[in-house]
Amino acid sequence: MRVLRAGAATAAGAVLAIGLAACSSGGDDGDASGDASGDSGSSGGNTLTVWAWDPAFNIYSMEEAEKVYQEENPDFVLDIQEVTWEDLQTKLTTLAQSQEFDQLPDIFLMQNNAFQKNVINYPDLFSDLTDSGVSFSDFPEGVTGYSTVDGANYGVPFDAGTAINAMRTDILEEAGYTLDDFTDVTWDEYITMGEDILDKTGYPMLSGIAGEPDTILMMLQSAGQSLFDDEGNPTITDNAALETSIDLYSEMVEKGIYLEVNSWDEYIATLVNGQVASTINGVWISGSLQTAEDQAGLWGVTNLPSVDGVDGATHYSANGGSSWAISSNADYELAADFLASTFAGSTELYDTILPSAGAVANWIPAGDSDVYQEPQDFYGGQAIYADVIEFGAGVPTNNTGAYYYEARDAVGVAITQIMGGTDAATALGEAQSTVEFAMS
């Protein structure tokens, strides 16, 4: 077990109010105040506990990793518990404040954009993986960078988060378009065609959760810009690429080609129930798309529109992505060997989870597999994963900083204000001040 020294835990008191007592009482998986009895790691023997979210993607992939590891270790068992990302973060914060590290699982999944912040604020939650046996040189440096702090590795990269423009080819055809018409276009061109498609078919182009800035932040990263500069200072104001991205988003909502919804479930419903013509998101969204078996063969994938008028704008971006962490309470040797043998060492694993869940490997050797070149029936025979690998190589670096989520939330509030009529400069100025206050 490798544990860092305690750092400055700075979580809000409201989180603490959720209650440590609740964490040690019974409850449903996925409940932030839920079951800790039997949840914790270091259970001994050949069992590891895992906290992760998304049954169709992350949990499915972990289950397949368990099968791979069992080939050489038949007594090995994973106790995988579904915990939403929001609840997982709350649990980690609460346990860090209480110092009750014995309630941690052996392995937990961490959003890449939140990794550095958690390691910096709550170092006692994590084990240092630098000398774990995982070959970090087999992952892109830009990806391992999300979970690297002061030169030490704390996460095994899992999904890439490379953004795709997944489109319903039958709807495009109904309006007289093809996937090629949406390849290497600008957002202005995209909006013009989107208005035409809406007029001819009644389908909006995109959907997303109101007040969440994911679409705008993907636009921003595709333009090579971030919410922070290289020194970690917020750049929400005087950020021309961000202002342009917000303008494009507002225009799409106003013209009815971007359908705002109120929750993640509603967003997924717009896709699997055939309410929109496309979605732009991390490639992990493919796992949800493919649950709509009646839409098999009706989807295609191309690159993203570029942000008009911004120097260095590209057709590539990312959203999300995550890495596996080993907790300070883990059976470290077993957990490290499991991750090194599966997510950091098994082409067989990625050959399985790629076509089934769209889990594109960050582990470079897996990319050489023939599976990546295979046509995908759900996407009309398109070999989309070879395309995604190509897209990933063009994604500009994103400076997340330790306060990424504070900035993301502040920008989300600003967007809601702007959509409600507030002057953009005023709303973004307030967002900048909010982040600066959080950092002070």
Short mmCIF file of C-alpha atoms in Angstrom, two decimals:
data_model
loop_
_atom_site.label_atom_id
_atom_site.label_comp_id
_atom_site.label_asym_id
_atom_site.label_seq_id
_atom_site.Cartn_x
_atom_site.Cartn_y
_atom_site.Cartn_z
CA MET A 1 0.00 0.00 0.00
CA ARG A 2 1.37 3.39 -0.92
CA VAL A 3 -0.14 6.45 0.65
CA LEU A 4 0.66 10.11 0.32
CA ARG A 5 0.77 12.47 3.22
CA ALA A 6 -2.42 14.26 4.11
CA GLY A 7 -3.03 17.47 2.25
CA ALA A 8 -5.35 20.34 2.64
CA ALA A 9 -8.86 18.98 2.37
CA THR A 10 -10.97 21.91 1.30
CA ALA A 11 -14.37 20.50 0.57
CA ALA A 12 -17.41 22.48 1.49
CA GLY A 13 -19.12 21.88 4.76
CA ALA A 14 -22.31 21.02 2.96
CA VAL A 15 -20.69 17.85 1.76
CA LEU A 16 -19.77 16.89 5.29
CA ALA A 17 -23.40 17.34 6.26
CA ILE A 18 -24.24 14.32 4.16
CA GLY A 19 -23.00 12.47 7.13
CA LEU A 20 -20.42 9.90 7.87
CA ALA A 21 -22.96 7.88 9.78
CA ALA A 22 -24.90 7.49 6.57
CA CYS A 23 -21.78 6.24 4.84
CA SER A 24 -21.52 3.35 7.27
CA SER A 25 -25.18 2.41 7.12
CA GLY A 26 -27.05 0.36 4.61
CA GLY A 27 -28.34 1.69 1.33
CA ASP A 28 -28.53 1.23 -2.38
CA ASP A 29 -25.55 1.26 -4.64
CA GLY A 30 -25.21 4.61 -6.26
CA ASP A 31 -26.48 6.43 -3.20
CA ALA A 32 -23.98 8.95 -1.90
CA SER A 33 -25.21 8.31 1.57
CA GLY A 34 -25.51 4.65 0.94
CA ASP A 35 -23.96 1.37 1.77
CA ALA A 36 -20.45 1.27 3.07
CA SER A 37 -20.87 -2.01 4.91
CA GLY A 38 -19.10 -4.54 2.74
CA ASP A 39 -18.10 -1.80 0.25
CA SER A 40 -14.58 -1.31 1.45
CA GLY A 41 -11.45 -2.61 -0.16
CA SER A 42 -8.74 -4.84 1.24
CA SER A 43 -11.31 -7.55 1.75
CA GLY A 44 -8.57 -10.11 1.40
CA GLY A 45 -8.34 -13.25 -0.64
CA ASN A 46 -8.83 -12.78 -4.35
CA THR A 47 -11.63 -10.22 -4.24
CA LEU A 48 -11.39 -6.56 -5.17
CA THR A 49 -14.17 -4.01 -4.72
CA VAL A 50 -14.74 -1.43 -7.44
CA TRP A 51 -16.79 1.77 -7.59
CA ALA A 52 -17.79 2.90 -11.08
CA TRP A 53 -20.71 4.36 -12.99
CA ASP A 54 -22.45 3.60 -16.31
CA PRO A 55 -23.44 -0.10 -16.58
CA ALA A 56 -23.34 -0.03 -20.39
CA PHE A 57 -19.77 1.22 -20.56
CA ASN A 58 -17.54 1.38 -17.50
CA ILE A 59 -19.09 -1.43 -15.50
CA TYR A 60 -19.42 -3.65 -18.56
CA SER A 61 -15.74 -3.07 -19.35
CA MET A 62 -14.72 -3.91 -15.79
CA GLU A 63 -16.76 -7.12 -15.94
CA GLU A 64 -14.95 -8.12 -19.12
CA ALA A 65 -11.61 -7.31 -17.46
CA GLU A 66 -12.59 -9.63 -14.62
CA LYS A 67 -13.12 -12.45 -17.15
CA VAL A 68 -9.71 -11.81 -18.74
CA TYR A 69 -7.92 -11.86 -15.38
CA GLN A 70 -9.79 -15.01 -14.32
CA GLU A 71 -8.18 -16.92 -17.20
CA GLU A 72 -4.94 -16.99 -15.21
CA ASN A 73 -6.53 -16.46 -11.80
CA PRO A 74 -9.72 -18.55 -11.68
CA ASP A 75 -10.48 -17.69 -8.04
CA PHE A 76 -10.38 -13.95 -8.70
CA VAL A 77 -13.62 -12.03 -8.10
CA LEU A 78 -14.64 -8.41 -8.56
CA ASP A 79 -17.36 -6.83 -6.42
CA ILE A 80 -18.40 -4.03 -8.77
CA GLN A 81 -20.74 -1.47 -7.25
CA GLU A 82 -22.55 1.10 -9.36
CA VAL A 83 -22.03 4.61 -8.02
CA THR A 84 -22.85 7.65 -10.11
CA TRP A 85 -19.93 10.01 -10.69
CA GLU A 86 -21.58 12.72 -8.61
CA ASP A 87 -22.15 10.33 -5.70
CA LEU A 88 -18.68 8.85 -6.02
CA GLN A 89 -17.13 12.29 -5.71
CA THR A 90 -19.29 13.02 -2.66
CA LYS A 91 -18.30 9.73 -1.03
CA LEU A 92 -14.61 10.39 -1.61
CA THR A 93 -14.87 13.89 -0.19
CA THR A 94 -16.74 12.69 2.87
CA LEU A 95 -14.33 9.84 3.58
CA ALA A 96 -11.34 12.14 3.10
CA GLN A 97 -12.74 14.56 5.66
CA SER A 98 -13.54 11.80 8.13
CA GLN A 99 -10.21 10.03 7.53
CA GLU A 100 -12.19 6.78 7.39
CA PHE A 101 -10.11 5.33 4.60
CA ASP A 102 -11.14 1.79 5.52
CA GLN A 103 -14.46 2.53 3.78
CA LEU A 104 -12.76 2.98 0.42
CA PRO A 105 -13.01 0.32 -2.29
CA ASP A 106 -9.86 -1.18 -3.77
CA ILE A 107 -10.35 0.53 -7.14
CA PHE A 108 -12.48 3.47 -8.17
CA LEU A 109 -13.05 5.28 -11.43
CA MET A 110 -12.17 8.98 -11.65
CA GLN A 111 -13.12 11.55 -14.25
CA ASN A 112 -9.91 12.70 -15.94
CA ASN A 113 -10.84 16.34 -15.50
CA ALA A 114 -11.22 15.85 -11.73
CA PHE A 115 -8.20 13.63 -11.14
CA GLN A 116 -5.54 16.20 -10.33
CA LYS A 117 -7.83 18.17 -8.06
CA ASN A 118 -8.68 15.09 -6.00
CA VAL A 119 -5.06 13.97 -5.68
CA ILE A 120 -3.99 17.46 -4.62
CA ASN A 121 -6.83 17.99 -2.14
CA TYR A 122 -7.24 14.44 -0.83
CA PRO A 123 -3.91 12.62 -1.30
CA ASP A 124 -4.66 10.06 1.42
CA LEU A 125 -7.35 8.55 -0.82
CA PHE A 126 -4.87 7.39 -3.45
CA SER A 127 -2.02 4.96 -3.90
CA ASP A 128 0.98 6.03 -5.95
CA LEU A 129 1.09 3.82 -9.06
CA THR A 130 4.41 5.01 -10.43
CA ASP A 131 6.20 1.76 -9.49
CA SER A 132 3.11 -0.45 -9.71
CA GLY A 133 4.26 -2.44 -12.71
CA VAL A 134 1.96 -0.55 -15.08
CA SER A 135 3.90 0.62 -18.15
CA PHE A 136 2.72 4.22 -18.42
CA SER A 137 4.87 4.74 -21.51
CA ASP A 138 2.32 2.58 -23.33
CA PHE A 139 -0.25 5.40 -23.00
CA PRO A 140 -0.23 8.81 -24.71
CA GLU A 141 1.51 11.35 -22.50
CA GLY A 142 -1.40 13.75 -22.90
CA VAL A 143 -3.72 11.16 -21.36
CA THR A 144 -1.54 10.06 -18.44
CA GLY A 145 -1.05 13.75 -17.73
CA TYR A 146 -4.61 13.96 -16.38
CA SER A 147 -3.66 11.70 -13.42
CA THR A 148 -0.05 12.74 -12.92
CA VAL A 149 0.85 15.02 -10.00
CA ASP A 150 4.40 16.14 -9.26
CA GLY A 151 5.72 13.49 -11.61
CA ALA A 152 3.92 10.59 -9.90
CA ASN A 153 1.25 8.47 -11.62
CA TYR A 154 -2.04 7.94 -9.80
CA GLY A 155 -4.32 6.58 -12.54
CA VAL A 156 -4.45 3.92 -15.23
CA PRO A 157 -6.10 5.58 -18.28
CA PHE A 158 -9.27 3.90 -19.48
CA ASP A 159 -11.53 5.56 -22.06
CA ALA A 160 -10.27 8.16 -24.44
CA GLY A 161 -13.13 10.65 -24.50
CA THR A 162 -12.35 11.54 -28.13
CA ALA A 163 -15.33 13.47 -29.47
CA ILE A 164 -17.35 12.18 -32.41
CA ASN A 165 -20.10 13.68 -34.53
CA ALA A 166 -22.51 10.72 -34.68
CA MET A 167 -25.28 11.28 -37.20
CA ARG A 168 -28.47 9.50 -38.28
CA THR A 169 -27.73 8.84 -41.95
CA ASP A 170 -31.38 8.04 -42.71
CA ILE A 171 -32.47 11.48 -41.52
CA LEU A 172 -29.67 13.14 -43.48
CA GLU A 173 -30.74 11.22 -46.59
CA GLU A 174 -34.38 12.26 -46.12
CA ALA A 175 -33.24 15.88 -46.26
CA GLY A 176 -30.89 15.32 -49.20
CA TYR A 177 -27.59 15.21 -47.30
CA THR A 178 -24.84 12.68 -46.66
CA LEU A 179 -22.23 12.25 -43.97
CA ASP A 180 -19.66 13.76 -46.29
CA ASP A 181 -21.63 17.01 -46.35
CA PHE A 182 -20.92 17.34 -42.61
CA THR A 183 -17.23 16.41 -42.79
CA ASP A 184 -14.61 19.16 -42.42
CA VAL A 185 -17.28 21.88 -42.14
CA THR A 186 -17.47 24.96 -39.94
CA TRP A 187 -20.15 25.54 -37.33
CA ASP A 188 -21.71 28.22 -39.55
CA GLU A 189 -22.06 25.66 -42.35
CA TYR A 190 -23.36 23.10 -39.87
CA ILE A 191 -26.04 25.49 -38.62
CA THR A 192 -27.17 26.37 -42.14
CA MET A 193 -27.60 22.69 -43.04
CA GLY A 194 -29.18 22.03 -39.66
CA GLU A 195 -31.89 24.63 -40.29
CA ASP A 196 -32.62 23.00 -43.65
CA ILE A 197 -32.84 19.54 -42.09
CA LEU A 198 -35.16 20.82 -39.37
CA ASP A 199 -37.41 22.39 -42.00
CA LYS A 200 -37.53 19.25 -44.16
CA THR A 201 -37.74 16.53 -41.48
CA GLY A 202 -38.73 18.18 -38.21
CA TYR A 203 -35.66 16.77 -36.43
CA PRO A 204 -33.38 19.08 -34.40
CA MET A 205 -29.71 18.35 -35.01
CA LEU A 206 -28.48 18.12 -31.42
CA SER A 207 -29.63 17.77 -27.83
CA GLY A 208 -28.07 18.48 -24.47
CA ILE A 209 -28.76 19.32 -20.85
CA ALA A 210 -29.70 22.96 -20.31
CA GLY A 211 -27.11 24.80 -18.24
CA GLU A 212 -24.38 22.23 -18.82
CA PRO A 213 -21.59 23.58 -21.02
CA ASP A 214 -20.31 20.33 -22.53
CA THR A 215 -21.04 21.30 -26.14
CA ILE A 216 -19.44 24.71 -25.68
CA LEU A 217 -16.37 23.27 -23.97
CA MET A 218 -15.90 20.76 -26.79
CA MET A 219 -16.04 23.67 -29.24
CA LEU A 220 -13.50 25.53 -27.10
CA GLN A 221 -11.03 22.64 -26.92
CA SER A 222 -11.36 21.99 -30.65
CA ALA A 223 -10.16 25.55 -31.14
CA GLY A 224 -7.08 24.85 -29.02
CA GLN A 225 -8.36 26.97 -26.14
CA SER A 226 -9.15 26.22 -22.49
CA LEU A 227 -10.70 27.81 -19.42
CA PHE A 228 -7.18 28.10 -17.92
CA ASP A 229 -3.82 29.23 -19.20
CA ASP A 230 -0.61 27.24 -18.85
CA GLU A 231 -0.06 28.63 -15.36
CA GLY A 232 -3.50 27.54 -14.20
CA ASN A 233 -5.05 31.01 -14.21
CA PRO A 234 -8.70 31.20 -15.32
CA THR A 235 -9.27 32.62 -18.81
CA ILE A 236 -13.04 32.91 -18.87
CA THR A 237 -13.01 36.62 -19.70
CA ASP A 238 -11.33 38.06 -22.78
CA ASN A 239 -11.51 34.59 -24.33
CA ALA A 240 -12.60 35.12 -27.94
CA ALA A 241 -12.95 31.40 -28.66
CA LEU A 242 -15.23 30.94 -25.64
CA GLU A 243 -17.37 33.93 -26.63
CA THR A 244 -17.68 32.61 -30.19
CA SER A 245 -18.61 29.14 -28.93
CA ILE A 246 -21.32 30.58 -26.69
CA ASP A 247 -22.67 32.62 -29.61
CA LEU A 248 -22.85 29.49 -31.79
CA TYR A 249 -24.60 27.52 -29.05
CA SER A 250 -27.11 30.32 -28.43
CA GLU A 251 -27.84 30.58 -32.14
CA MET A 252 -28.56 26.85 -32.39
CA VAL A 253 -30.93 26.92 -29.41
CA GLU A 254 -32.73 30.00 -30.72
CA LYS A 255 -33.17 28.43 -34.17
CA GLY A 256 -34.50 25.19 -32.72
CA ILE A 257 -31.77 22.95 -34.03
CA TYR A 258 -30.39 22.31 -30.52
CA LEU A 259 -32.90 20.70 -28.17
CA GLU A 260 -32.27 21.50 -24.50
CA VAL A 261 -33.45 18.92 -21.97
CA ASN A 262 -33.39 18.74 -18.18
CA SER A 263 -31.41 15.61 -17.33
CA TRP A 264 -28.98 12.99 -18.56
CA ASP A 265 -31.77 10.45 -18.89
CA GLU A 266 -33.75 12.85 -21.08
CA TYR A 267 -30.66 13.45 -23.20
CA ILE A 268 -30.14 9.73 -23.76
CA ALA A 269 -33.85 9.37 -24.54
CA THR A 270 -33.56 11.92 -27.36
CA LEU A 271 -30.97 9.63 -28.96
CA VAL A 272 -32.36 6.15 -28.45
CA ASN A 273 -35.96 7.26 -29.11
CA GLY A 274 -35.00 8.93 -32.38
CA GLN A 275 -35.82 12.53 -31.48
CA VAL A 276 -32.71 14.18 -32.98
CA ALA A 277 -30.59 13.80 -36.09
CA SER A 278 -27.21 13.59 -34.38
CA THR A 279 -25.13 13.95 -31.24
CA ILE A 280 -21.67 15.33 -30.59
CA ASN A 281 -20.00 13.81 -27.57
CA GLY A 282 -17.15 11.60 -26.40
CA VAL A 283 -16.95 8.28 -28.25
CA TRP A 284 -18.17 6.61 -25.05
CA ILE A 285 -21.66 7.75 -26.11
CA SER A 286 -21.55 4.90 -28.62
CA GLY A 287 -22.32 2.46 -25.79
CA SER A 288 -25.64 4.22 -25.18
CA LEU A 289 -26.42 4.64 -28.88
CA GLN A 290 -26.04 0.93 -29.50
CA THR A 291 -28.69 0.11 -26.92
CA ALA A 292 -31.16 1.29 -29.61
CA GLU A 293 -31.00 -1.94 -31.59
CA ASP A 294 -33.78 -0.76 -33.90
CA GLN A 295 -31.41 1.97 -35.14
CA ALA A 296 -28.66 -0.44 -36.20
CA GLY A 297 -27.23 0.57 -39.54
CA LEU A 298 -28.73 4.06 -39.35
CA TRP A 299 -25.79 5.89 -37.77
CA GLY A 300 -22.50 7.19 -39.13
CA VAL A 301 -19.58 9.08 -37.62
CA THR A 302 -17.57 12.03 -38.84
CA ASN A 303 -15.43 14.77 -37.34
CA LEU A 304 -16.63 17.91 -35.59
CA PRO A 305 -17.38 21.29 -37.15
CA SER A 306 -14.61 23.83 -36.54
CA VAL A 307 -15.17 27.12 -34.75
CA ASP A 308 -15.39 29.90 -37.28
CA GLY A 309 -12.90 32.73 -37.19
CA VAL A 310 -10.53 31.30 -34.57
CA ASP A 311 -6.91 30.73 -35.54
CA GLY A 312 -5.84 27.15 -34.92
CA ALA A 313 -9.39 25.78 -34.84
CA THR A 314 -9.57 22.06 -35.59
CA HIS A 315 -12.22 19.41 -36.20
CA TYR A 316 -11.20 17.44 -33.12
CA SER A 317 -12.00 17.58 -29.43
CA ALA A 318 -12.71 15.45 -26.38
CA ASN A 319 -15.29 15.18 -23.63
CA GLY A 320 -14.80 13.24 -20.48
CA GLY A 321 -12.55 10.27 -20.34
CA SER A 322 -11.64 8.55 -17.13
CA SER A 323 -8.92 6.58 -15.38
CA TRP A 324 -8.83 3.86 -12.74
CA ALA A 325 -7.36 4.72 -9.33
CA ILE A 326 -6.18 2.33 -6.63
CA SER A 327 -7.24 3.54 -3.22
CA SER A 328 -5.06 3.83 -0.15
CA ASN A 329 -7.15 1.03 1.39
CA ALA A 330 -6.58 -1.42 -1.43
CA ASP A 331 -5.01 -4.80 -1.66
CA TYR A 332 -2.39 -2.92 -3.60
CA GLU A 333 -0.42 -5.79 -5.08
CA LEU A 334 -3.54 -7.57 -6.37
CA ALA A 335 -5.16 -4.38 -7.67
CA ALA A 336 -1.99 -3.27 -9.43
CA ASP A 337 -1.46 -6.67 -11.04
CA PHE A 338 -5.11 -6.76 -12.14
CA LEU A 339 -4.92 -3.34 -13.83
CA ALA A 340 -1.48 -4.03 -15.33
CA SER A 341 -2.78 -7.31 -16.77
CA THR A 342 -6.03 -5.95 -18.18
CA PHE A 343 -6.51 -2.24 -18.94
CA ALA A 344 -2.72 -1.81 -19.26
CA GLY A 345 -1.86 -5.15 -20.80
CA SER A 346 -4.60 -7.04 -22.62
CA THR A 347 -5.39 -6.68 -26.30
CA GLU A 348 -8.04 -9.36 -25.76
CA LEU A 349 -9.89 -7.06 -23.37
CA TYR A 350 -9.98 -4.12 -25.76
CA ASP A 351 -10.89 -6.36 -28.68
CA THR A 352 -13.99 -7.33 -26.66
CA ILE A 353 -15.10 -4.00 -25.22
CA LEU A 354 -14.41 -1.92 -28.33
CA PRO A 355 -17.17 -3.23 -30.60
CA SER A 356 -19.62 -3.87 -27.77
CA ALA A 357 -19.32 -0.62 -25.84
CA GLY A 358 -17.23 1.71 -27.97
CA ALA A 359 -14.46 1.65 -25.38
CA VAL A 360 -11.59 2.98 -27.45
CA ALA A 361 -8.27 2.07 -25.93
CA ASN A 362 -5.81 4.57 -24.57
CA TRP A 363 -3.39 1.65 -24.26
CA ILE A 364 -1.38 2.11 -27.45
CA PRO A 365 -0.64 -1.57 -28.25
CA ALA A 366 -4.37 -2.30 -28.48
CA GLY A 367 -4.67 0.13 -31.38
CA ASP A 368 -2.71 -2.25 -33.60
CA SER A 369 -5.46 -4.85 -33.39
CA ASP A 370 -7.40 -5.72 -36.54
CA VAL A 371 -10.57 -5.11 -34.54
CA TYR A 372 -10.09 -1.36 -35.01
CA GLN A 373 -10.25 -1.82 -38.79
CA GLU A 374 -13.41 -3.89 -38.76
CA PRO A 375 -16.66 -2.49 -40.21
CA GLN A 376 -19.29 -1.82 -37.56
CA ASP A 377 -22.80 -2.98 -38.48
CA PHE A 378 -24.43 -0.43 -36.17
CA TYR A 379 -22.70 2.31 -38.16
CA GLY A 380 -23.69 1.00 -41.56
CA GLY A 381 -20.43 -0.89 -42.03
CA GLN A 382 -18.21 2.11 -41.32
CA ALA A 383 -14.93 1.25 -39.55
CA ILE A 384 -15.54 4.06 -37.10
CA TYR A 385 -12.86 3.10 -34.55
CA ALA A 386 -10.06 3.54 -37.06
CA ASP A 387 -11.55 7.00 -37.66
CA VAL A 388 -11.72 7.70 -33.93
CA ILE A 389 -8.05 6.82 -33.49
CA GLU A 390 -7.28 9.34 -36.25
CA PHE A 391 -9.53 11.95 -34.60
CA GLY A 392 -7.80 11.41 -31.25
CA ALA A 393 -4.40 12.24 -32.67
CA GLY A 394 -5.68 15.70 -33.61
CA VAL A 395 -7.25 16.69 -30.28
CA PRO A 396 -5.62 19.84 -28.89
CA THR A 397 -4.33 19.72 -25.30
CA ASN A 398 -6.75 20.96 -22.67
CA ASN A 399 -5.41 22.76 -19.61
CA THR A 400 -7.81 21.54 -16.92
CA GLY A 401 -6.13 22.95 -13.85
CA ALA A 402 -7.04 21.98 -10.30
CA TYR A 403 -10.26 24.01 -10.48
CA TYR A 404 -11.68 22.68 -13.73
CA TYR A 405 -15.07 21.78 -12.32
CA GLU A 406 -15.45 25.12 -10.53
CA ALA A 407 -14.78 26.82 -13.86
CA ARG A 408 -17.08 24.44 -15.74
CA ASP A 409 -19.91 25.08 -13.28
CA ALA A 410 -19.34 28.83 -13.34
CA VAL A 411 -19.44 28.87 -17.14
CA GLY A 412 -22.63 26.79 -17.01
CA VAL A 413 -24.25 29.42 -14.79
CA ALA A 414 -23.02 32.15 -17.13
CA ILE A 415 -24.53 30.40 -20.14
CA THR A 416 -27.89 30.14 -18.38
CA GLN A 417 -27.70 33.86 -17.59
CA ILE A 418 -26.75 34.73 -21.17
CA MET A 419 -29.58 32.61 -22.54
CA GLY A 420 -31.86 34.53 -20.17
CA GLY A 421 -30.76 37.87 -21.57
CA THR A 422 -27.78 38.87 -19.40
CA ASP A 423 -24.97 40.62 -21.22
CA ALA A 424 -22.24 38.07 -22.04
CA ALA A 425 -19.40 40.22 -20.71
CA THR A 426 -21.19 40.63 -17.39
CA ALA A 427 -22.06 36.94 -17.02
CA LEU A 428 -18.56 35.75 -17.95
CA GLY A 429 -17.01 38.37 -15.67
CA GLU A 430 -19.02 36.97 -12.76
CA ALA A 431 -17.92 33.46 -13.70
CA GLN A 432 -14.28 34.55 -13.73
CA SER A 433 -14.69 36.15 -10.30
CA THR A 434 -16.34 33.00 -8.94
CA VAL A 435 -13.40 30.86 -10.01
CA GLU A 436 -10.82 33.34 -8.76
CA PHE A 437 -12.59 33.40 -5.36
CA ALA A 438 -12.55 29.59 -5.22
CA MET A 439 -8.83 29.62 -5.94
CA SER A 440 -8.03 32.28 -3.33
#
